[in-house]
Amino acid sequence: MRLTMRDGSATEEKILKLAKKMIIKDGIANLDMKVLAEKIGCSRSTLYRHFSSKGDIMIKLVEESLQIISSSSQNLPKDIHFDNGFEEFSWYVNERAKALIKEVDSVTFIRDYDCLYTNAYPQSSHLEGFKDFIKGDYLSDPWFIAFKKGMEDGSIRHFDDPKLQVLTISNGLLGIAERVIPRVPFYLQEQGYGEEFVLNQAKLYLNSIKNW
């Protein structure tokens, strides 16, 4: 799915980068704004001028993490050609799977965010903008366009609700990545597979929608 992150200042990017590093190491619940300000080398008042709450940082970081993952599987190379919509949609799905494997820190942060904020969003002045960011414009989304193209040319099975299918695949890949990618070494020891779970999930999804 296409996600477009809002621009931020260089100072905000520095704050977010350090905050993310601290969260990956110690967890979201243990992020302390005072400690964050000290590590950045600024006063808490300066920090709060950029982010009025811890929730603001959480919203911006999850938005940024989703954008990092999605950006690598949105823009088709200029020299690539597909014979049908299924081939194009497959490219998006497989590139997303590879991005989820590569972006370990972003996947780990999203996992921790999803686990902590199960009953409510973080309190943040950026919340409404974040909701709009997540909703996006699915009619202009390249995944949705390729999926519809595949249904029209017969390479993808007909679905009454293609939007649901596209979102299921996108969210399903993220879900298995959240479970596996931060703990790949343990999965390799325990089950003999790690990153392969994400790649195989992508293959299973694609096989389920292909019009054989």
XYZ file of N, CA and C in Angstrom, residues 106-186:
243
model
N 12.664 -1.403 11.790
C 11.317 -0.867 11.550
C 10.250 -1.902 11.885
N 10.482 -3.137 11.495
C 9.529 -4.206 11.815
C 9.449 -4.412 13.328
N 10.594 -4.358 13.990
C 10.618 -4.535 15.447
C 9.856 -3.419 16.140
N 10.039 -2.183 15.684
C 9.318 -1.064 16.295
C 7.819 -1.212 16.091
N 7.391 -1.543 14.877
C 5.960 -1.700 14.604
C 5.376 -2.809 15.467
N 6.111 -3.894 15.630
C 5.648 -4.979 16.508
C 5.430 -4.480 17.923
N 6.394 -3.742 18.468
C 6.278 -3.244 19.838
C 5.135 -2.241 19.960
N 4.969 -1.395 18.952
C 3.879 -0.427 18.934
C 2.533 -1.158 18.946
N 2.388 -2.151 18.080
C 1.129 -2.900 17.999
C 0.811 -3.620 19.303
N 1.839 -4.125 19.973
C 1.623 -4.847 21.232
C 1.237 -3.908 22.378
N 1.815 -2.708 22.378
C 1.564 -1.781 23.485
C 0.235 -1.055 23.331
N -0.072 -0.626 22.116
C -1.274 0.182 21.906
C -2.389 -0.676 21.299
N -2.916 -1.579 22.112
C -3.960 -2.491 21.646
C -5.365 -1.944 21.872
N -5.543 -1.110 22.873
C -6.881 -0.630 23.221
C -7.134 0.822 22.834
N -6.069 1.558 22.571
C -6.227 2.966 22.224
C -4.967 3.454 21.517
N -5.131 4.516 20.736
C -3.970 5.154 20.130
C -3.170 5.886 21.203
N -1.888 6.159 20.936
C -1.149 7.058 21.831
C -1.802 8.441 21.822
N -1.730 9.128 22.926
C -2.236 10.500 22.963
C -1.279 11.385 22.175
N -1.785 11.982 21.101
C -0.902 12.741 20.216
C -1.692 13.784 19.440
N -1.069 14.936 19.258
C -1.677 15.993 18.450
C -1.621 15.646 16.966
N -0.853 14.609 16.609
C -0.712 14.196 15.215
C -1.642 13.046 14.845
N -2.533 12.671 15.752
C -3.314 11.457 15.573
C -4.190 11.476 14.323
N -4.893 12.574 14.089
C -5.794 12.627 12.938
C -5.011 12.540 11.630
N -3.862 13.209 11.596
C -3.019 13.121 10.405
C -2.526 11.704 10.185
N -2.223 11.008 11.274
C -1.763 9.625 11.174
C -2.873 8.728 10.625
N -4.098 8.932 11.092
C -5.217 8.139 10.596
C -5.407 8.352 9.099
N -5.275 9.589 8.648
C -5.383 9.879 7.223
C -4.255 9.206 6.448
N -3.069 9.222 7.030
C -1.894 8.582 6.439
C -2.134 7.090 6.242
N -2.711 6.426 7.235
C -2.967 4.993 7.158
C -4.060 4.693 6.132
N -5.108 5.491 6.129
C -6.204 5.255 5.181
C -5.740 5.422 3.745
N -4.967 6.468 3.482
C -4.453 6.717 2.147
C -5.565 6.861 1.117
N -5.189 6.746 -0.136
C -6.129 6.798 -1.251
C -5.963 5.495 -2.024
N -6.744 4.491 -1.634
C -6.508 3.158 -2.193
C -6.779 3.097 -3.701
N -7.632 3.982 -4.222
C -7.933 3.955 -5.650
C -6.722 4.306 -6.509
N -5.780 5.066 -5.943
C -4.565 5.410 -6.676
C -3.364 4.589 -6.207
N -3.609 3.625 -5.336
C -2.531 2.800 -4.809
C -2.065 1.802 -5.872
N -0.755 1.683 -6.121
C -0.272 0.788 -7.183
C -0.619 -0.677 -6.946
N -0.667 -1.104 -5.672
C -1.076 -2.482 -5.391
C -2.507 -2.714 -5.868
N -3.403 -1.813 -5.507
C -4.809 -1.956 -5.863
C -4.997 -1.877 -7.375
N -4.288 -0.961 -8.018
C -4.391 -0.807 -9.470
C -3.948 -2.083 -10.179
N -2.823 -2.663 -9.734
C -2.330 -3.901 -10.349
C -3.290 -5.058 -10.112
N -3.866 -5.101 -8.911
C -4.813 -6.170 -8.582
C -6.049 -6.068 -9.480
N -6.580 -4.854 -9.624
C -7.747 -4.649 -10.482
C -7.409 -4.991 -11.942
N -6.228 -4.608 -12.365
C -5.800 -4.909 -13.730
C -5.771 -6.423 -13.944
N -5.285 -7.147 -12.929
C -5.233 -8.603 -13.029
C -6.615 -9.236 -13.110
N -7.579 -8.691 -12.369
C -8.945 -9.212 -12.466
C -9.524 -8.928 -13.854
N -9.208 -7.756 -14.396
C -9.748 -7.379 -15.700
C -9.134 -8.187 -16.837
N -7.830 -8.514 -16.742
C -7.213 -9.285 -17.830
C -7.293 -10.798 -17.604
N -7.878 -11.192 -16.464
C -8.102 -12.614 -16.208
C -6.961 -13.336 -15.529
N -5.885 -12.629 -15.186
C -4.748 -13.299 -14.547
C -4.948 -13.456 -13.035
N -5.865 -12.672 -12.459
C -6.216 -12.779 -11.046
C -7.694 -13.145 -10.943
N -8.002 -14.048 -10.038
C -9.384 -14.459 -9.825
C -10.274 -13.257 -9.502
N -11.545 -13.392 -9.790
C -12.471 -12.300 -9.465
C -12.795 -12.311 -7.976
N -12.756 -11.141 -7.367
C -13.149 -10.970 -5.976
C -14.150 -9.826 -5.905
N -15.208 -10.018 -5.111
C -16.207 -8.962 -4.957
C -15.639 -7.732 -4.255
N -14.649 -7.952 -3.395
C -14.056 -6.850 -2.644
C -12.536 -6.879 -2.793
N -12.000 -6.393 -3.911
C -10.548 -6.449 -4.126
C -9.759 -5.654 -3.085
N -10.348 -4.575 -2.580
C -9.656 -3.794 -1.554
C -9.355 -4.666 -0.339
N -10.321 -5.484 0.070
C -10.122 -6.369 1.211
C -8.990 -7.353 0.946
N -8.923 -7.885 -0.268
C -7.869 -8.852 -0.596
C -6.489 -8.203 -0.515
N -6.374 -7.004 -1.077
C -5.086 -6.302 -1.081
C -4.654 -5.971 0.346
N -5.577 -5.471 1.159
C -5.245 -5.136 2.548
C -4.914 -6.382 3.361
N -5.599 -7.488 3.090
C -5.311 -8.740 3.797
C -3.893 -9.201 3.513
N -3.492 -9.127 2.259
C -2.139 -9.547 1.887
C -1.101 -8.621 2.511
N -1.329 -7.314 2.422
C -0.385 -6.340 2.976
C -0.240 -6.513 4.492
N -1.379 -6.592 5.186
C -1.338 -6.734 6.645
C -0.841 -8.111 7.069
N -1.179 -9.134 6.277
C -0.728 -10.482 6.614
C 0.776 -10.627 6.533
N 1.384 -10.020 5.513
C 2.844 -10.065 5.404
C 3.504 -9.341 6.568
N 2.949 -8.186 6.925
C 3.498 -7.451 8.061
C 3.349 -8.253 9.347
N 2.212 -8.916 9.495
C 1.968 -9.686 10.711
C 2.963 -10.819 10.915
N 3.222 -11.601 9.873
C 4.168 -12.702 10.035
C 5.591 -12.167 10.198
N 5.874 -11.016 9.550
C 7.199 -10.410 9.714
C 7.405 -9.938 11.149
N 6.368 -9.332 11.740
C 6.478 -8.875 13.129
C 6.801 -10.038 14.060
N 6.238 -11.192 13.785
C 6.474 -12.345 14.650
C 7.854 -12.961 14.439
N 8.282 -13.027 13.171
C 9.495 -13.791 12.849
C 10.759 -12.947 12.789
N 10.722 -11.828 12.059
C 11.953 -11.115 11.710
C 12.770 -10.649 12.918
N 12.148 -10.110 13.983
C 12.976 -9.703 15.126
C 13.649 -10.880 15.842
N 13.196 -12.128 15.555
C 13.699 -13.297 16.281
C 14.194 -14.386 15.331
N 14.709 -14.006 14.174
C 15.147 -14.983 13.182
C 16.126 -16.014 13.748
N 17.165 -15.606 14.520
C 18.094 -16.610 15.035
C 17.398 -17.691 15.881
N 16.394 -17.297 16.649
C 15.679 -18.265 17.484
C 14.837 -19.212 16.634
